[in-house]
mmCIF file of C-alpha atoms in Angstrom:
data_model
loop_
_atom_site.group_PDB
_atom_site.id
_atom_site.type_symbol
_atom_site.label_atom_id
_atom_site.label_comp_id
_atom_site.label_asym_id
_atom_site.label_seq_id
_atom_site.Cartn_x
_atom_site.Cartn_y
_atom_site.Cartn_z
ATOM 1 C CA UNK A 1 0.000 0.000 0.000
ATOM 2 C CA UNK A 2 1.597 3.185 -1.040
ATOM 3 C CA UNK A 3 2.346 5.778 1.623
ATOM 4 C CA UNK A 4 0.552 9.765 1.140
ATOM 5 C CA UNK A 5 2.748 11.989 1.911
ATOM 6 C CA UNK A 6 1.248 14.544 4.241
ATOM 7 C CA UNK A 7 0.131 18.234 3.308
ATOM 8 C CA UNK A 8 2.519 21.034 4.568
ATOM 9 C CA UNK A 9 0.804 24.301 5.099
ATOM 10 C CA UNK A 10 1.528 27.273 7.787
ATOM 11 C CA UNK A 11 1.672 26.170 11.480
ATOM 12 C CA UNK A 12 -1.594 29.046 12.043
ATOM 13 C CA UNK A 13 -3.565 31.382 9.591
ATOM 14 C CA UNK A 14 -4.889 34.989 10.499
ATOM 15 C CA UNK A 15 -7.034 37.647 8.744
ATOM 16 C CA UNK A 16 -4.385 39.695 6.947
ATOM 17 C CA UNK A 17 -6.649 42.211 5.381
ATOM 18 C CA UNK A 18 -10.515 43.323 4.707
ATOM 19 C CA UNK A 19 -12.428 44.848 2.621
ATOM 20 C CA UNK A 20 -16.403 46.401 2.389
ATOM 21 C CA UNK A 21 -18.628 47.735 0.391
ATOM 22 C CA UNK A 22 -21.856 49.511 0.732
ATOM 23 C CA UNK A 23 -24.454 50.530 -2.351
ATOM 24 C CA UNK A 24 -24.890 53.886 -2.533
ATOM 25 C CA UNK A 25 -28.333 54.434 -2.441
ATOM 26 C CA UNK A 26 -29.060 54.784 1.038
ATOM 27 C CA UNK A 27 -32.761 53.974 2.272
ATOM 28 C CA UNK A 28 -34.168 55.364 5.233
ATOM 29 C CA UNK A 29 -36.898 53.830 7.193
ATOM 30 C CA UNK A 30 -39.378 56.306 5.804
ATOM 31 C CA UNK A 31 -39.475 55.168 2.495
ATOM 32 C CA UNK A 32 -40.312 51.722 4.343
ATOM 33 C CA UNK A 33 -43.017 53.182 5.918
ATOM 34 C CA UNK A 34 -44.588 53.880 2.372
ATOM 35 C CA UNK A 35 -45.913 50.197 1.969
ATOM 36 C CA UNK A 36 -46.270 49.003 5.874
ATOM 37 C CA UNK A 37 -48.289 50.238 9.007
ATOM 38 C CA UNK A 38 -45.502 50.781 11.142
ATOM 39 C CA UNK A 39 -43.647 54.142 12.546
ATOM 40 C CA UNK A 40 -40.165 55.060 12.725
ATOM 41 C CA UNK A 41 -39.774 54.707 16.121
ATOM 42 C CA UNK A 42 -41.332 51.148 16.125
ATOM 43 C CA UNK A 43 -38.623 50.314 13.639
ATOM 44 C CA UNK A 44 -35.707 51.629 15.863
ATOM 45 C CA UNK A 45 -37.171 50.314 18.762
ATOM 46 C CA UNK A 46 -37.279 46.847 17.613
ATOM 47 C CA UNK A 47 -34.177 46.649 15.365
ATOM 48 C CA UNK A 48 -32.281 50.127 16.157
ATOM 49 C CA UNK A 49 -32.089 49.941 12.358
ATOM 50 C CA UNK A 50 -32.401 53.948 11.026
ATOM 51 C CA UNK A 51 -30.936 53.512 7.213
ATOM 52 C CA UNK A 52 -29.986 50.130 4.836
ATOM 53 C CA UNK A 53 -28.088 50.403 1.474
ATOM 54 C CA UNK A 54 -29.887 48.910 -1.274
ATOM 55 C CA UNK A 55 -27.935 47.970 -4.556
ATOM 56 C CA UNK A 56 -28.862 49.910 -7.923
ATOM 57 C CA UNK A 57 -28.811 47.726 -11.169
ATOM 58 C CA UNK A 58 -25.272 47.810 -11.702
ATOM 59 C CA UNK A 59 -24.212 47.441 -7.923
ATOM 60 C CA UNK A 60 -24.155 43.051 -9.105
ATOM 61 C CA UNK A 61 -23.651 40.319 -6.279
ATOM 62 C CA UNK A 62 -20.464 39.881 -8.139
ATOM 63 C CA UNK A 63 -19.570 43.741 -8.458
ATOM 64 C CA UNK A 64 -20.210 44.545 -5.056
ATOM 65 C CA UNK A 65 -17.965 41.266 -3.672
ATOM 66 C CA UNK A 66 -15.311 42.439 -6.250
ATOM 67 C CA UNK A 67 -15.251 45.786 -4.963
ATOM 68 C CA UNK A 68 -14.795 44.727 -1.539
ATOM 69 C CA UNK A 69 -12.216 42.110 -2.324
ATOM 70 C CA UNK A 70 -10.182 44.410 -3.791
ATOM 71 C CA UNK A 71 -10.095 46.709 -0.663
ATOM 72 C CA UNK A 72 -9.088 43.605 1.246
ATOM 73 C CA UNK A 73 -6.307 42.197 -0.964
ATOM 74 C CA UNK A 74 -4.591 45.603 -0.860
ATOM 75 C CA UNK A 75 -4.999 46.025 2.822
ATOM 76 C CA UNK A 76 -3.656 42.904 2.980
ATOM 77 C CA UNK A 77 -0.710 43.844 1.024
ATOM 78 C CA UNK A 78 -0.581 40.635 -1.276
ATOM 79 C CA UNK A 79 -1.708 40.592 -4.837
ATOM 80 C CA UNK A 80 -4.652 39.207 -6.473
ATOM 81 C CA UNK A 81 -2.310 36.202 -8.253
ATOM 82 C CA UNK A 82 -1.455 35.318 -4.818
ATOM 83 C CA UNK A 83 -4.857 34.414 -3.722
ATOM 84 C CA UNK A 84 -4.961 30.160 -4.110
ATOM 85 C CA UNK A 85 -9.086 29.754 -3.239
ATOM 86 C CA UNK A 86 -12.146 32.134 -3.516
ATOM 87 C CA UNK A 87 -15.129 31.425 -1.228
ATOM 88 C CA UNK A 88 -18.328 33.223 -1.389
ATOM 89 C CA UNK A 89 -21.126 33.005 0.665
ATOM 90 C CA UNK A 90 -24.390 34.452 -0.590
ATOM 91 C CA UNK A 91 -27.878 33.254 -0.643
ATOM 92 C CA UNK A 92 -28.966 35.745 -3.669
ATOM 93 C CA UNK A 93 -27.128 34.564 -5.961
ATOM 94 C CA UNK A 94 -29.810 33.405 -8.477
ATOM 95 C CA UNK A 95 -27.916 31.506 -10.951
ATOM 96 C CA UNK A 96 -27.662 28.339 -10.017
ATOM 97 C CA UNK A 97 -24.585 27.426 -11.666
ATOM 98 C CA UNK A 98 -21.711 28.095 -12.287
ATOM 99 C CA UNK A 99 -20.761 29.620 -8.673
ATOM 100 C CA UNK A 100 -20.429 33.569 -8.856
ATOM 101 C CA UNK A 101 -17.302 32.935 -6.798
ATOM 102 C CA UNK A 102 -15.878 31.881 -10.259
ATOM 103 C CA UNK A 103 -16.549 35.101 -11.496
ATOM 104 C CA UNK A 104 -15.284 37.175 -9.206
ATOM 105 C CA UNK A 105 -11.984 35.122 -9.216
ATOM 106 C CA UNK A 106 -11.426 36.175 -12.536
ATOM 107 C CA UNK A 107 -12.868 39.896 -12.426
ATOM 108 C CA UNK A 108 -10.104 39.785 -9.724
ATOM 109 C CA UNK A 109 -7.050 38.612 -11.819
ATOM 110 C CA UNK A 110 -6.538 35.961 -9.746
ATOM 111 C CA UNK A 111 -4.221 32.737 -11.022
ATOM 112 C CA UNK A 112 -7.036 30.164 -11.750
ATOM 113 C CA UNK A 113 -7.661 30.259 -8.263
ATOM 114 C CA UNK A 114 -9.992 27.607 -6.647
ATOM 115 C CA UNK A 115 -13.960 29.389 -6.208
ATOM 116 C CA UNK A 116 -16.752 27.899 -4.636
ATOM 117 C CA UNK A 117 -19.914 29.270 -3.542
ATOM 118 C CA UNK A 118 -21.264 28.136 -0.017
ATOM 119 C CA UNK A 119 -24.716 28.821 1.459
ATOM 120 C CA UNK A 120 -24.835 28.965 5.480
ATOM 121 C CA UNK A 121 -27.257 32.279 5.700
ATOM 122 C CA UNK A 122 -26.035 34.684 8.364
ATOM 123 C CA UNK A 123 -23.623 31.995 9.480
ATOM 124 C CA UNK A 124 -21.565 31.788 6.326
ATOM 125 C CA UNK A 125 -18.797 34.376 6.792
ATOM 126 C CA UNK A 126 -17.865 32.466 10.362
ATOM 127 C CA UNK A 127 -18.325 29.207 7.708
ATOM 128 C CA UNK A 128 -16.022 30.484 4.916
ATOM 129 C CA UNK A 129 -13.329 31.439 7.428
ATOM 130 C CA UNK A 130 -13.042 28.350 8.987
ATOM 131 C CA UNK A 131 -12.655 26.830 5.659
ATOM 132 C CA UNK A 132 -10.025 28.796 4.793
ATOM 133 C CA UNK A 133 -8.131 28.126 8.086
ATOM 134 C CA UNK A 134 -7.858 25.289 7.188
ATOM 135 C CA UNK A 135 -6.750 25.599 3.568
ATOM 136 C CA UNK A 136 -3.851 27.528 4.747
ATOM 137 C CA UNK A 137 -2.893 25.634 7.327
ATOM 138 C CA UNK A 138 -3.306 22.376 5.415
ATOM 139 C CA UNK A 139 -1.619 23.896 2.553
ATOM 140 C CA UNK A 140 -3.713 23.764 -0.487
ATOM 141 C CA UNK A 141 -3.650 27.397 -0.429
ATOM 142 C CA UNK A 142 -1.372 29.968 1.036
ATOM 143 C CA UNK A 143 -3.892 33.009 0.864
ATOM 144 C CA UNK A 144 -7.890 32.720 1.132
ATOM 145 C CA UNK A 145 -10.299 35.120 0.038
ATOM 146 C CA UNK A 146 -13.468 34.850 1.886
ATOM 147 C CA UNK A 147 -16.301 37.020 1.107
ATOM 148 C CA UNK A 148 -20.081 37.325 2.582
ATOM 149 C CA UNK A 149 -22.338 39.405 -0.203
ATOM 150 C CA UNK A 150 -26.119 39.626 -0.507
ATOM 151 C CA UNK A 151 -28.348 41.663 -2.039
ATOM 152 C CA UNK A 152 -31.323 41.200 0.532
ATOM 153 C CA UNK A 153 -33.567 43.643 -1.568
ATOM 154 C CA UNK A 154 -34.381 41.355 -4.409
ATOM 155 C CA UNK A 155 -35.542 38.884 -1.347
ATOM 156 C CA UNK A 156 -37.799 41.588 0.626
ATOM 157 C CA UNK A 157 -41.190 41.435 0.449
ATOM 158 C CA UNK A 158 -41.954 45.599 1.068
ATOM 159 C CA UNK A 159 -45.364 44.641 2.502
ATOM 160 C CA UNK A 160 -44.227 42.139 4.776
ATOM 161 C CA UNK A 161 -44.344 44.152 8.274
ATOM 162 C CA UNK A 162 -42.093 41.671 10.167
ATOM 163 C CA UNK A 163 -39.542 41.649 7.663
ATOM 164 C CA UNK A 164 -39.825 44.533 5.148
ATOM 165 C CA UNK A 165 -37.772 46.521 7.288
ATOM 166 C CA UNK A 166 -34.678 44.370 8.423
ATOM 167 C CA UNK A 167 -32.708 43.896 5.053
ATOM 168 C CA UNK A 168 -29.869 45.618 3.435
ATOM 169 C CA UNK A 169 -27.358 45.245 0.295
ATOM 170 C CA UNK A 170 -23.569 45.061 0.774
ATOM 171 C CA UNK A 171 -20.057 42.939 0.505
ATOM 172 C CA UNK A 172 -17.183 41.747 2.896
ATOM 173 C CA UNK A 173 -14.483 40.477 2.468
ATOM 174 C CA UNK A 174 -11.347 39.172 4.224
ATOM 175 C CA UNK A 175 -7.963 37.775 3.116
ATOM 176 C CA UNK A 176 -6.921 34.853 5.332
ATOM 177 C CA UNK A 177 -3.204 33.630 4.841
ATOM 178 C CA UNK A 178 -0.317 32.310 7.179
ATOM 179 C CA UNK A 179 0.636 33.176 10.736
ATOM 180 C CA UNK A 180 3.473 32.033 12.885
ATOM 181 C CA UNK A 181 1.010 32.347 16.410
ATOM 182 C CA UNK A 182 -2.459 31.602 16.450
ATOM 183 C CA UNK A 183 -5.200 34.429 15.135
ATOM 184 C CA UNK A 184 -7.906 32.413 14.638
ATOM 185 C CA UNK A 185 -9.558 30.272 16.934
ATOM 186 C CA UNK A 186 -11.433 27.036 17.211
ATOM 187 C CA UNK A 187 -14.770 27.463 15.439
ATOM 188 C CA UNK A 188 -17.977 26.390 17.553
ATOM 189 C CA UNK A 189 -20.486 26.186 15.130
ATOM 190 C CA UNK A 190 -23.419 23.601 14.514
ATOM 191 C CA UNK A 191 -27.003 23.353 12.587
ATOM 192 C CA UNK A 192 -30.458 22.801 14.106
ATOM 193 C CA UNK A 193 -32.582 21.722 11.192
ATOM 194 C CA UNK A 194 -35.605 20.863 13.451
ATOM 195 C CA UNK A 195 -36.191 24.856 13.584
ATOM 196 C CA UNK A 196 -35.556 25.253 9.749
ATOM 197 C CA UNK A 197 -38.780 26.618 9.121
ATOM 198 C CA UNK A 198 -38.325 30.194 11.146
ATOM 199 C CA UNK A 199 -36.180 31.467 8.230
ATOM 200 C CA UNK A 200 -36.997 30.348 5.247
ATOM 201 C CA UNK A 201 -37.741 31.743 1.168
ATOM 202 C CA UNK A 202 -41.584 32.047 1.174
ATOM 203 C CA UNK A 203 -41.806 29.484 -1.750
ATOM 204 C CA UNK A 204 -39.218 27.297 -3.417
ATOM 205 C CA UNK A 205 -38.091 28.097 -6.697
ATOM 206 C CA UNK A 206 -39.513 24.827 -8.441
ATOM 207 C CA UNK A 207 -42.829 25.987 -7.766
ATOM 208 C CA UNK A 208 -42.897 28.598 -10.867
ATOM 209 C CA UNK A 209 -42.757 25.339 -13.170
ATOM 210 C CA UNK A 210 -45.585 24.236 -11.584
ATOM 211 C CA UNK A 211 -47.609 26.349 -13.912
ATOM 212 C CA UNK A 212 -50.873 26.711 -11.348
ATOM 213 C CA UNK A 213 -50.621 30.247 -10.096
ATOM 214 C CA UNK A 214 -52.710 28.798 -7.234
ATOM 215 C CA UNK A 215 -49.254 27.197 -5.707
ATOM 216 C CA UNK A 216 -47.685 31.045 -6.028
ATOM 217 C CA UNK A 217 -48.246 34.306 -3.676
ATOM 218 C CA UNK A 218 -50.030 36.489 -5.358
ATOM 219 C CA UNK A 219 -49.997 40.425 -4.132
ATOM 220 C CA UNK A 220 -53.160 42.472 -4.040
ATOM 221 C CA UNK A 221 -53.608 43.118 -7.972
ATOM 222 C CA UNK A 222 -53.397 39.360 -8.133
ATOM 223 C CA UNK A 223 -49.431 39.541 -9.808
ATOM 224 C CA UNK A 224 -47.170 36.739 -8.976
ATOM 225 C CA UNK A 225 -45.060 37.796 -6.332
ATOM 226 C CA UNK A 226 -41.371 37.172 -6.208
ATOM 227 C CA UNK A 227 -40.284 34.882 -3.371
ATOM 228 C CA UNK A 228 -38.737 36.523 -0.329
ATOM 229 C CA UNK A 229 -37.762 35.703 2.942
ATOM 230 C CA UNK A 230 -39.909 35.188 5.838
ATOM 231 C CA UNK A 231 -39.238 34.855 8.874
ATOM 232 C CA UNK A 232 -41.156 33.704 12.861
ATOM 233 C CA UNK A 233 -39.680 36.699 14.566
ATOM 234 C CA UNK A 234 -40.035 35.866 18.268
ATOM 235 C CA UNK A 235 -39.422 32.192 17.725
ATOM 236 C CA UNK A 236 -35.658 33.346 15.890
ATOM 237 C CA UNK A 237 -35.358 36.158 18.767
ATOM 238 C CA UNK A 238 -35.793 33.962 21.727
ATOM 239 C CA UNK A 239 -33.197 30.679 19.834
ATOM 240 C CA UNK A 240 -30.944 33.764 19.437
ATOM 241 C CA UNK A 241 -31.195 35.493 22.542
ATOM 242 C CA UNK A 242 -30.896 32.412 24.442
ATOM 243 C CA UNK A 243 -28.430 29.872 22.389
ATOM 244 C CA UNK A 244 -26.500 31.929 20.470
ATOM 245 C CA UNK A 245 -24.739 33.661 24.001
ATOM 246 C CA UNK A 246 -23.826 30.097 24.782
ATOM 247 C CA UNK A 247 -22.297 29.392 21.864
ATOM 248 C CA UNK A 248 -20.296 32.895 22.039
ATOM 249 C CA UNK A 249 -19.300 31.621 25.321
ATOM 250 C CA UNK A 250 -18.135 28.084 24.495
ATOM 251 C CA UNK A 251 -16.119 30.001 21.798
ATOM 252 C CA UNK A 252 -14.368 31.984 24.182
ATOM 253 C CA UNK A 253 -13.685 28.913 26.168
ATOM 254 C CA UNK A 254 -12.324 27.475 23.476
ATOM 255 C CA UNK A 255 -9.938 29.574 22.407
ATOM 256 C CA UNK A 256 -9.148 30.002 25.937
ATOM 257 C CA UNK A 257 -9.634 33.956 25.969
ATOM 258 C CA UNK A 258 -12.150 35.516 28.962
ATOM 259 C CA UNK A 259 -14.601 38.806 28.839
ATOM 260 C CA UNK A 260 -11.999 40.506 30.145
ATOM 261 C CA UNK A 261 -9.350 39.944 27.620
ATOM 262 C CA UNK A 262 -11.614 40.942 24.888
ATOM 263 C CA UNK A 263 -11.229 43.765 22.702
ATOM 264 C CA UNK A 264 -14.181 43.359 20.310
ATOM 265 C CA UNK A 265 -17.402 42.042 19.771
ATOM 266 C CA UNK A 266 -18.875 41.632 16.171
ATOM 267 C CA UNK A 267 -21.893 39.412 16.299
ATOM 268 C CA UNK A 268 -23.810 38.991 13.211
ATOM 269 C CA UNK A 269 -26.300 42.306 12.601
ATOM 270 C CA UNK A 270 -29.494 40.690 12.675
ATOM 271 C CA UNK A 271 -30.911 42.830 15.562
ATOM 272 C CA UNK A 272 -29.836 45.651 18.257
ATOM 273 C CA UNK A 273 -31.499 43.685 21.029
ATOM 274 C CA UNK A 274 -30.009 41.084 20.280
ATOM 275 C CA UNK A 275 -26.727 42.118 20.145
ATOM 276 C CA UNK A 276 -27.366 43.994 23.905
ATOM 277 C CA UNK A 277 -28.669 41.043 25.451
ATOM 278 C CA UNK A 278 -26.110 39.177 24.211
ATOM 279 C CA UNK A 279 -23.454 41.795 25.583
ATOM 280 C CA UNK A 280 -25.506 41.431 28.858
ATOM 281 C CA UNK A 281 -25.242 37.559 29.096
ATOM 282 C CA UNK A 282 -21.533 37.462 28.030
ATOM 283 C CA UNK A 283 -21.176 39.731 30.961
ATOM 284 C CA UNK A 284 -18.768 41.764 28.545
ATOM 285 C CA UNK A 285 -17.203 44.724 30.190
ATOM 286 C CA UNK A 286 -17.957 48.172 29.326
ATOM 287 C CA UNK A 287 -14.588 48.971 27.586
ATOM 288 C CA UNK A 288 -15.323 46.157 25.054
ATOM 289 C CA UNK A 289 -16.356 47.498 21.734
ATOM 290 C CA UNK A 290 -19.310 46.360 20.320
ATOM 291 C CA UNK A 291 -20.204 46.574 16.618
ATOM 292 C CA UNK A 292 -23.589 48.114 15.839
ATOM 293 C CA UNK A 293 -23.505 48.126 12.516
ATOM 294 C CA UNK A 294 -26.868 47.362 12.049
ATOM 295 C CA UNK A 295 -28.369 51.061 12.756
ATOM 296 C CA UNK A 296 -27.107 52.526 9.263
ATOM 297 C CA UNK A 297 -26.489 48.891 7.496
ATOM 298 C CA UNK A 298 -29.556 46.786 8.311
ATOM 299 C CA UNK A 299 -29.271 42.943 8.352
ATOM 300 C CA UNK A 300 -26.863 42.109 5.461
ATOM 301 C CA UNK A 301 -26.340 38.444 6.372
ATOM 302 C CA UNK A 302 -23.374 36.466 5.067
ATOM 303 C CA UNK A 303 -21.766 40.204 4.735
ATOM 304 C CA UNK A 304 -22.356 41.737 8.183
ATOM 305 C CA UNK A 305 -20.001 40.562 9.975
ATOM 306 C CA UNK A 306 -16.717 41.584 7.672
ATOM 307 C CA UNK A 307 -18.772 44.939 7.140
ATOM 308 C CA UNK A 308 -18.955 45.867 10.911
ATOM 309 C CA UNK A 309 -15.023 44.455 10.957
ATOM 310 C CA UNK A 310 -14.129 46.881 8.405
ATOM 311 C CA UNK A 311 -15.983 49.874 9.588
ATOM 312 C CA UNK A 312 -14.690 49.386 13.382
ATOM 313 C CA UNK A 313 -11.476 49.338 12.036
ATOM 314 C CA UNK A 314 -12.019 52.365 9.600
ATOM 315 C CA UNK A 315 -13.117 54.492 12.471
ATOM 316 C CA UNK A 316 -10.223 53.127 14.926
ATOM 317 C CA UNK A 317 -13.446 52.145 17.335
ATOM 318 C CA UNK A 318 -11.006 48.696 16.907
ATOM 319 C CA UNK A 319 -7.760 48.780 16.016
ATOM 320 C CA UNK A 320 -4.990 45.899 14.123
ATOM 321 C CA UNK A 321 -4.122 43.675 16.505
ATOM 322 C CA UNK A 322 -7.306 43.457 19.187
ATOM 323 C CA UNK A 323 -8.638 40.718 20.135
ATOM 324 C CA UNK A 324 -12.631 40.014 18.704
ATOM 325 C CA UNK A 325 -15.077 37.312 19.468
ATOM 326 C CA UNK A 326 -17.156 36.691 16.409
ATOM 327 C CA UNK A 327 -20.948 35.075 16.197
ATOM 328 C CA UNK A 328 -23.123 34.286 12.862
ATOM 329 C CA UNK A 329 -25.966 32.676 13.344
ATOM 330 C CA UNK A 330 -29.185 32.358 10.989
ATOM 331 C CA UNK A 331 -31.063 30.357 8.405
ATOM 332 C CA UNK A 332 -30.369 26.574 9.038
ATOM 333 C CA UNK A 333 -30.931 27.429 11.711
ATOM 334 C CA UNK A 334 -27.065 27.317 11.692
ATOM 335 C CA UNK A 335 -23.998 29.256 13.722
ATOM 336 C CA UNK A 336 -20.365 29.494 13.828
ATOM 337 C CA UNK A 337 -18.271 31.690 16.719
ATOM 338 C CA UNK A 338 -14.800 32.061 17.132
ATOM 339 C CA UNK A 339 -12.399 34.905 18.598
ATOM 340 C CA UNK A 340 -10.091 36.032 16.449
ATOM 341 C CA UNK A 341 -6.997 38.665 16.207
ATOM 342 C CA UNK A 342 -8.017 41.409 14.026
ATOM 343 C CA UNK A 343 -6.108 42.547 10.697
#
């Protein structure tokens, strides 16, 4: 029996650079308020969302996670040829195949670089990094690009009160490559399927060959309406209120860091009550900096948490080097935590 020999990668990997970007059209909760009885201050109240960016026609899932990627491979300071695996996640995408993450490999100049889309909702940036760990450290590539990018508006339903107001366009993007000390830690993350249906697309997308318009929504003028995503908001508040600070903990027990030796806190920007009750559980001292992203971003998903990386960083509310405990969790219903030392 012939012998493998084994793969020889870094001894660690770390986030060397990111990247965001943000459409330009920004969207305030007023023009929200034209299709849904609701207020402005219910809309704070509940989400602290005030503004989302939503992408005009030429602002592409694939031009938006280029643009981003390209902020994070020259904060990075390596160069696009250098970059051995792309990994996108996105859930709106709508070809099916190929993967856009092909696309923007080569928008990027890239050297035939391995690109694979992924699909882990809110969870996939903490998904796509732990991926790339490991493809640096087991050597199949020395730098990973790993980029969350959604644009939410083509998947919100504007007269859906519980949701209409939550979702926002945008990219992320972070280059992961080689370390000689550890940077990123040991990834708790996990699935429970049995709660699948509190975040889900209202109908599948084999249902429009169906051709009975009985088995499609249908909006008041009787028009087949686009699917979106719904969502049982108390039922996802409570499983994220309640498991998703035990996860964050078990992360920082993993990686063998305590509340008081963190720096940072980027959770995924689903909700500003959340994220506080969270903070509260954790027990996370006041001179921990906590993203909020959400208020001017709204829920971008696989993108929010390398958005609310880059902007902490942009405004020096974090700076290169701190140490930042990291939580996705979403659609699945899936999660992934780990603490990691920032670019």
């Amino acid at each position: 029996m012939a012998k493998i020999k084994p793969a020889k990668g870094a001894p660690y990997a770390r986030i060397l650079g990111v990247g965001g970007y943000r459409p330009t059209r920004v969207v305030p909760n007023e023009v929200i308020l034209e299709r849904i009885d609701s207020s402005d201050e219910w809309i704070r109240s509940r989400s602290g969302i005030e503004t989302r960016h939503w992408a005009g026609p030429e602002e592409t899932v694939a031009a938006m996670a280029v643009e981003a990627s390209g902020k994070a491979i020259a904060d990075a300071g390596v160069d696009a040829a250098q970059i051995g695996a792309v990994i996108v996640s996105t859930v709106s995408h709508f070809s099916q195949t190929p993967a856009v993450a092909t696309e923007i490999a080569d928008k990027l100049g890239t050297d035939k670089a391995a690109a694979f889309d992924i699909s882990a909702g809110c969870a996939g940036f903490g998904y796509g990094l732990t991926l790339a760990k490991g493809m640096v450290v087991e050597g199949s590539a020395e730098y990973v690009l790993v980029i969350g990018v959604e644009r939410l508006s083509d998947l919100t339903d504007l007269d859906d009160r519980a949701t209409a107001f939550l979702f926002g366009d945008g990219a992320g993007a972070v280059v992961v490559g080689p370390s000689e000390e550890p940077a990123i830690g040991p990834t708790v993350w996990g699935s429970e399927g049995d709660k699948a249906g509190t975040i889900k697309q209202t109908v599948p997308w084999d249902r429009f060959r169906v051709g009975d318009i009985s088995q499609l929504p249908l909006d008041s003028q009787g028009n087949i309406k686009f699917p979106a995503i719904t969502q049982e908001g108390q039922a996802v508040f409570r499983w994220a209120v309640f498991e998703m600070a035990k996860v964050a903990q078990q992360a920082l027990d993993a990686a063998g860091v305590s509340p008081e030796e963190l720096d940072v806190f980027i959770p995924h920007q689903a909700n500003v009550r959340i994220i506080d009750s969270m903070v509260k559980t954790l027990k996370l001292p006041e001179n921990v900096t906590v993203a909020r992203d959400i208020r001017t971003t709204g829920n971008t998903s696989a993108a929010s948490i390398p958005l609310a990386m880059e902007r902490l960083l942009a405004t020096g509310e974090a700076k290169s080097g701190d140490t930042a405990l990291i939580i996705g969790f979403g659609a699945g219903l899936v999660y992934a935590a780990t603490v990691v030392t920032l670019p």
